[in-house]
Amino acid sequence: MVGALALVAGLVGCSEPDPARELSAPSPTGQVAADCQAVMAALPASVVGLGTERSEPMLRTWGSPGISLRCGVERPATMSQTSRCDELGGVGWFAEDPNKAVDKAWRFTTIGRSGYVEVIVPEQYRPAGDALMDLAAAVTKMPVVRPCH
């Protein structure tokens, strides 16, 4: 019995990290909140073939471990005026290196929109751009204030 419990504990300890599990929903205000409501209303039921796992007013996840989208987040501390902007599906994205993250997930944040939208894609979903393409139509509901360049 003790051996079986140790095996179960070992399996639980080896499970893949799920960065989406610990996320909290942002609480944007004013126009950003209104723009986020439009984004959230336009989100697809599935992303890269994964169904919705969690849905809150400004947070949605698909699959487990979860691909997540949070609308109305703060500007990432590592983003600057000279940060690289990669455009995909009509949306400019700032990408944070997963090798520098504890959870080894890609973190993407919109650039040049009225508010910040964050998408976290765990490393097992490759290429990460597929998830961004599935979400692009909804994210374009957040108005552009400065084009990606």
PDB file of N, CA and C in Angstrom, residues 87-149:
ATOM      1  N   GLU A  87       3.985  40.615 -35.968  1.00  0.00           N
ATOM      2  CA  GLU A  87       2.572  40.654 -36.348  1.00  0.00           C
ATOM      3  C   GLU A  87       2.128  39.292 -36.854  1.00  0.00           C
ATOM      4  N   LEU A  88       0.996  38.852 -36.336  1.00  0.00           N
ATOM      5  CA  LEU A  88       0.424  37.573 -36.718  1.00  0.00           C
ATOM      6  C   LEU A  88      -1.091  37.716 -36.724  1.00  0.00           C
ATOM      7  N   GLY A  89      -1.701  37.464 -37.839  1.00  0.00           N
ATOM      8  CA  GLY A  89      -3.155  37.574 -37.936  1.00  0.00           C
ATOM      9  C   GLY A  89      -3.670  38.978 -37.725  1.00  0.00           C
ATOM     10  N   GLY A  90      -2.848  39.985 -38.085  1.00  0.00           N
ATOM     11  CA  GLY A  90      -3.264  41.371 -37.919  1.00  0.00           C
ATOM     12  C   GLY A  90      -3.091  41.918 -36.517  1.00  0.00           C
ATOM     13  N   VAL A  91      -2.404  41.166 -35.649  1.00  0.00           N
ATOM     14  CA  VAL A  91      -2.179  41.583 -34.267  1.00  0.00           C
ATOM     15  C   VAL A  91      -0.673  41.646 -34.016  1.00  0.00           C
ATOM     16  N   GLY A  92      -0.214  42.765 -33.412  1.00  0.00           N
ATOM     17  CA  GLY A  92       1.183  42.891 -33.030  1.00  0.00           C
ATOM     18  C   GLY A  92       1.393  42.277 -31.657  1.00  0.00           C
ATOM     19  N   TRP A  93       2.431  41.430 -31.521  1.00  0.00           N
ATOM     20  CA  TRP A  93       2.686  40.708 -30.281  1.00  0.00           C
ATOM     21  C   TRP A  93       4.103  40.942 -29.777  1.00  0.00           C
ATOM     22  N   PHE A  94       4.241  41.083 -28.488  1.00  0.00           N
ATOM     23  CA  PHE A  94       5.509  41.087 -27.781  1.00  0.00           C
ATOM     24  C   PHE A  94       5.641  39.692 -27.191  1.00  0.00           C
ATOM     25  N   ALA A  95       6.723  38.993 -27.529  1.00  0.00           N
ATOM     26  CA  ALA A  95       6.913  37.622 -27.054  1.00  0.00           C
ATOM     27  C   ALA A  95       7.979  37.572 -25.974  1.00  0.00           C
ATOM     28  N   GLU A  96       7.663  36.860 -24.888  1.00  0.00           N
ATOM     29  CA  GLU A  96       8.624  36.644 -23.810  1.00  0.00           C
ATOM     30  C   GLU A  96       9.156  35.220 -23.915  1.00  0.00           C
ATOM     31  N   ASP A  97      10.456  35.078 -23.856  1.00  0.00           N
ATOM     32  CA  ASP A  97      11.163  33.816 -24.027  1.00  0.00           C
ATOM     33  C   ASP A  97      10.743  32.791 -22.977  1.00  0.00           C
ATOM     34  N   PRO A  98      10.247  31.615 -23.407  1.00  0.00           N
ATOM     35  CA  PRO A  98       9.821  30.605 -22.438  1.00  0.00           C
ATOM     36  C   PRO A  98      10.984  30.025 -21.640  1.00  0.00           C
ATOM     37  N   ASN A  99      12.195  30.114 -22.173  1.00  0.00           N
ATOM     38  CA  ASN A  99      13.350  29.575 -21.452  1.00  0.00           C
ATOM     39  C   ASN A  99      13.685  30.392 -20.218  1.00  0.00           C
ATOM     40  N   LYS A 100      13.147  31.605 -20.135  1.00  0.00           N
ATOM     41  CA  LYS A 100      13.372  32.450 -18.968  1.00  0.00           C
ATOM     42  C   LYS A 100      12.228  32.356 -17.962  1.00  0.00           C
ATOM     43  N   ALA A 101      11.181  31.624 -18.328  1.00  0.00           N
ATOM     44  CA  ALA A 101      10.006  31.489 -17.456  1.00  0.00           C
ATOM     45  C   ALA A 101      10.090  30.196 -16.654  1.00  0.00           C
ATOM     46  N   VAL A 102       9.631  30.244 -15.431  1.00  0.00           N
ATOM     47  CA  VAL A 102       9.631  29.065 -14.569  1.00  0.00           C
ATOM     48  C   VAL A 102       8.765  27.960 -15.169  1.00  0.00           C
ATOM     49  N   ASP A 103       7.639  28.329 -15.777  1.00  0.00           N
ATOM     50  CA  ASP A 103       6.712  27.332 -16.309  1.00  0.00           C
ATOM     51  C   ASP A 103       7.023  26.934 -17.752  1.00  0.00           C
ATOM     52  N   LYS A 104       8.062  27.509 -18.346  1.00  0.00           N
ATOM     53  CA  LYS A 104       8.486  27.187 -19.714  1.00  0.00           C
ATOM     54  C   LYS A 104       7.386  27.430 -20.743  1.00  0.00           C
ATOM     55  N   ALA A 105       6.540  28.399 -20.506  1.00  0.00           N
ATOM     56  CA  ALA A 105       5.459  28.730 -21.433  1.00  0.00           C
ATOM     57  C   ALA A 105       5.789  30.023 -22.176  1.00  0.00           C
ATOM     58  N   TRP A 106       5.331  30.102 -23.407  1.00  0.00           N
ATOM     59  CA  TRP A 106       5.426  31.354 -24.166  1.00  0.00           C
ATOM     60  C   TRP A 106       4.411  32.327 -23.599  1.00  0.00           C
ATOM     61  N   ARG A 107       4.802  33.578 -23.443  1.00  0.00           N
ATOM     62  CA  ARG A 107       3.887  34.648 -23.029  1.00  0.00           C
ATOM     63  C   ARG A 107       3.911  35.697 -24.127  1.00  0.00           C
ATOM     64  N   PHE A 108       2.750  35.981 -24.639  1.00  0.00           N
ATOM     65  CA  PHE A 108       2.594  36.987 -25.683  1.00  0.00           C
ATOM     66  C   PHE A 108       1.683  38.084 -25.160  1.00  0.00           C
ATOM     67  N   THR A 109       2.040  39.338 -25.434  1.00  0.00           N
ATOM     68  CA  THR A 109       1.210  40.473 -25.035  1.00  0.00           C
ATOM     69  C   THR A 109       1.063  41.389 -26.237  1.00  0.00           C
ATOM     70  N   THR A 110      -0.145  41.878 -26.429  1.00  0.00           N
ATOM     71  CA  THR A 110      -0.383  42.756 -27.573  1.00  0.00           C
ATOM     72  C   THR A 110       0.425  44.042 -27.451  1.00  0.00           C
ATOM     73  N   ILE A 111       0.797  44.555 -28.605  1.00  0.00           N
ATOM     74  CA  ILE A 111       1.492  45.843 -28.706  1.00  0.00           C
ATOM     75  C   ILE A 111       0.626  46.745 -29.577  1.00  0.00           C
ATOM     76  N   GLY A 112       0.488  48.009 -29.175  1.00  0.00           N
ATOM     77  CA  GLY A 112      -0.181  48.994 -30.013  1.00  0.00           C
ATOM     78  C   GLY A 112      -1.691  48.992 -29.969  1.00  0.00           C
ATOM     79  N   ARG A 113      -2.277  48.413 -28.944  1.00  0.00           N
ATOM     80  CA  ARG A 113      -3.734  48.380 -28.811  1.00  0.00           C
ATOM     81  C   ARG A 113      -4.147  49.217 -27.609  1.00  0.00           C
ATOM     82  N   SER A 114      -5.419  49.517 -27.503  1.00  0.00           N
ATOM     83  CA  SER A 114      -5.906  50.393 -26.427  1.00  0.00           C
ATOM     84  C   SER A 114      -5.727  49.787 -25.041  1.00  0.00           C
ATOM     85  N   GLY A 115      -5.603  48.480 -24.966  1.00  0.00           N
ATOM     86  CA  GLY A 115      -5.336  47.763 -23.723  1.00  0.00           C
ATOM     87  C   GLY A 115      -4.464  46.565 -24.030  1.00  0.00           C
ATOM     88  N   TYR A 116      -3.939  45.941 -23.003  1.00  0.00           N
ATOM     89  CA  TYR A 116      -3.047  44.790 -23.192  1.00  0.00           C
ATOM     90  C   TYR A 116      -3.814  43.479 -23.043  1.00  0.00           C
ATOM     91  N   VAL A 117      -3.613  42.608 -24.026  1.00  0.00           N
ATOM     92  CA  VAL A 117      -4.164  41.257 -24.003  1.00  0.00           C
ATOM     93  C   VAL A 117      -2.972  40.311 -23.912  1.00  0.00           C
ATOM     94  N   GLU A 118      -3.026  39.387 -22.965  1.00  0.00           N
ATOM     95  CA  GLU A 118      -1.941  38.423 -22.759  1.00  0.00           C
ATOM     96  C   GLU A 118      -2.432  37.027 -23.130  1.00  0.00           C
ATOM     97  N   VAL A 119      -1.582  36.310 -23.855  1.00  0.00           N
ATOM     98  CA  VAL A 119      -1.859  34.912 -24.190  1.00  0.00           C
ATOM     99  C   VAL A 119      -0.672  34.092 -23.713  1.00  0.00           C
ATOM    100  N   ILE A 120      -0.947  33.033 -22.950  1.00  0.00           N
ATOM    101  CA  ILE A 120       0.089  32.128 -22.477  1.00  0.00           C
ATOM    102  C   ILE A 120      -0.127  30.783 -23.161  1.00  0.00           C
ATOM    103  N   VAL A 121       0.950  30.295 -23.804  1.00  0.00           N
ATOM    104  CA  VAL A 121       0.890  29.031 -24.536  1.00  0.00           C
ATOM    105  C   VAL A 121       1.950  28.096 -23.966  1.00  0.00           C
ATOM    106  N   PRO A 122       1.533  27.037 -23.247  1.00  0.00           N
ATOM    107  CA  PRO A 122       2.499  26.074 -22.720  1.00  0.00           C
ATOM    108  C   PRO A 122       3.356  25.474 -23.842  1.00  0.00           C
ATOM    109  N   GLU A 123       4.580  25.101 -23.500  1.00  0.00           N
ATOM    110  CA  GLU A 123       5.557  24.680 -24.495  1.00  0.00           C
ATOM    111  C   GLU A 123       5.124  23.480 -25.332  1.00  0.00           C
ATOM    112  N   GLN A 124       4.237  22.636 -24.844  1.00  0.00           N
ATOM    113  CA  GLN A 124       3.859  21.466 -25.629  1.00  0.00           C
ATOM    114  C   GLN A 124       2.969  21.789 -26.824  1.00  0.00           C
ATOM    115  N   TYR A 125       2.418  22.988 -26.876  1.00  0.00           N
ATOM    116  CA  TYR A 125       1.587  23.377 -28.013  1.00  0.00           C
ATOM    117  C   TYR A 125       2.461  24.142 -29.003  1.00  0.00           C
ATOM    118  N   ARG A 126       3.010  23.408 -29.961  1.00  0.00           N
ATOM    119  CA  ARG A 126       3.904  24.015 -30.945  1.00  0.00           C
ATOM    120  C   ARG A 126       3.336  23.831 -32.326  1.00  0.00           C
ATOM    121  N   PRO A 127       3.474  24.787 -33.185  1.00  0.00           N
ATOM    122  CA  PRO A 127       4.025  26.111 -32.916  1.00  0.00           C
ATOM    123  C   PRO A 127       3.013  26.979 -32.157  1.00  0.00           C
ATOM    124  N   ALA A 128       3.520  27.820 -31.285  1.00  0.00           N
ATOM    125  CA  ALA A 128       2.667  28.683 -30.462  1.00  0.00           C
ATOM    126  C   ALA A 128       1.845  29.637 -31.323  1.00  0.00           C
ATOM    127  N   GLY A 129       2.354  29.962 -32.494  1.00  0.00           N
ATOM    128  CA  GLY A 129       1.636  30.865 -33.385  1.00  0.00           C
ATOM    129  C   GLY A 129       0.278  30.339 -33.816  1.00  0.00           C
ATOM    130  N   ASP A 130       0.080  29.014 -33.793  1.00  0.00           N
ATOM    131  CA  ASP A 130      -1.229  28.458 -34.149  1.00  0.00           C
ATOM    132  C   ASP A 130      -2.307  28.953 -33.182  1.00  0.00           C
ATOM    133  N   ALA A 131      -1.983  28.998 -31.897  1.00  0.00           N
ATOM    134  CA  ALA A 131      -2.946  29.495 -30.904  1.00  0.00           C
ATOM    135  C   ALA A 131      -3.223  30.980 -31.145  1.00  0.00           C
ATOM    136  N   LEU A 132      -2.173  31.748 -31.445  1.00  0.00           N
ATOM    137  CA  LEU A 132      -2.370  33.185 -31.704  1.00  0.00           C
ATOM    138  C   LEU A 132      -3.256  33.404 -32.927  1.00  0.00           C
ATOM    139  N   MET A 133      -3.092  32.582 -33.942  1.00  0.00           N
ATOM    140  CA  MET A 133      -3.936  32.712 -35.141  1.00  0.00           C
ATOM    141  C   MET A 133      -5.396  32.398 -34.809  1.00  0.00           C
ATOM    142  N   ASP A 134      -5.625  31.394 -33.975  1.00  0.00           N
ATOM    143  CA  ASP A 134      -7.001  31.059 -33.586  1.00  0.00           C
ATOM    144  C   ASP A 134      -7.654  32.192 -32.789  1.00  0.00           C
ATOM    145  N   LEU A 135      -6.854  32.985 -32.092  1.00  0.00           N
ATOM    146  CA  LEU A 135      -7.367  34.062 -31.236  1.00  0.00           C
ATOM    147  C   LEU A 135      -7.365  35.431 -31.907  1.00  0.00           C
ATOM    148  N   ALA A 136      -6.710  35.549 -33.061  1.00  0.00           N
ATOM    149  CA  ALA A 136      -6.505  36.853 -33.700  1.00  0.00           C
ATOM    150  C   ALA A 136      -7.802  37.609 -33.984  1.00  0.00           C
ATOM    151  N   ALA A 137      -8.807  36.953 -34.516  1.00  0.00           N
ATOM    152  CA  ALA A 137     -10.050  37.656 -34.862  1.00  0.00           C
ATOM    153  C   ALA A 137     -10.671  38.310 -33.629  1.00  0.00           C
ATOM    154  N   ALA A 138     -10.642  37.623 -32.504  1.00  0.00           N
ATOM    155  CA  ALA A 138     -11.206  38.195 -31.271  1.00  0.00           C
ATOM    156  C   ALA A 138     -10.339  39.344 -30.767  1.00  0.00           C
ATOM    157  N   VAL A 139      -9.021  39.163 -30.795  1.00  0.00           N
ATOM    158  CA  VAL A 139      -8.112  40.188 -30.269  1.00  0.00           C
ATOM    159  C   VAL A 139      -8.182  41.470 -31.093  1.00  0.00           C
ATOM    160  N   THR A 140      -8.520  41.364 -32.374  1.00  0.00           N
ATOM    161  CA  THR A 140      -8.633  42.582 -33.195  1.00  0.00           C
ATOM    162  C   THR A 140      -9.807  43.461 -32.765  1.00  0.00           C
ATOM    163  N   LYS A 141     -10.645  42.973 -31.876  1.00  0.00           N
ATOM    164  CA  LYS A 141     -11.732  43.804 -31.317  1.00  0.00           C
ATOM    165  C   LYS A 141     -11.181  44.875 -30.375  1.00  0.00           C
ATOM    166  N   MET A 142      -9.938  44.685 -29.900  1.00  0.00           N
ATOM    167  CA  MET A 142      -9.243  45.691 -29.083  1.00  0.00           C
ATOM    168  C   MET A 142      -8.674  46.718 -30.068  1.00  0.00           C
ATOM    169  N   PRO A 143      -9.119  47.969 -30.036  1.00  0.00           N
ATOM    170  CA  PRO A 143      -8.709  48.960 -31.037  1.00  0.00           C
ATOM    171  C   PRO A 143      -7.200  49.209 -31.090  1.00  0.00           C
ATOM    172  N   VAL A 144      -6.717  49.416 -32.308  1.00  0.00           N
ATOM    173  CA  VAL A 144      -5.313  49.755 -32.537  1.00  0.00           C
ATOM    174  C   VAL A 144      -5.112  51.233 -32.235  1.00  0.00           C
ATOM    175  N   VAL A 145      -4.046  51.550 -31.486  1.00  0.00           N
ATOM    176  CA  VAL A 145      -3.686  52.939 -31.251  1.00  0.00           C
ATOM    177  C   VAL A 145      -2.346  53.263 -31.881  1.00  0.00           C
ATOM    178  N   ARG A 146      -1.549  52.219 -32.163  1.00  0.00           N
ATOM    179  CA  ARG A 146      -0.250  52.397 -32.816  1.00  0.00           C
ATOM    180  C   ARG A 146       0.056  51.103 -33.561  1.00  0.00           C
ATOM    181  N   PRO A 147       0.247  51.188 -34.885  1.00  0.00           N
ATOM    182  CA  PRO A 147       0.522  49.971 -35.650  1.00  0.00           C
ATOM    183  C   PRO A 147       1.846  49.322 -35.245  1.00  0.00           C
ATOM    184  N   CYS A 148       1.892  48.008 -35.409  1.00  0.00           N
ATOM    185  CA  CYS A 148       3.109  47.240 -35.155  1.00  0.00           C
ATOM    186  C   CYS A 148       4.127  47.612 -36.225  1.00  0.00           C
ATOM    187  N   HIS A 149       5.369  47.825 -35.804  1.00  0.00           N
ATOM    188  CA  HIS A 149       6.425  48.106 -36.783  1.00  0.00           C
ATOM    189  C   HIS A 149       7.736  47.493 -36.359  1.00  0.00           C
TER     190      HIS A 149
END
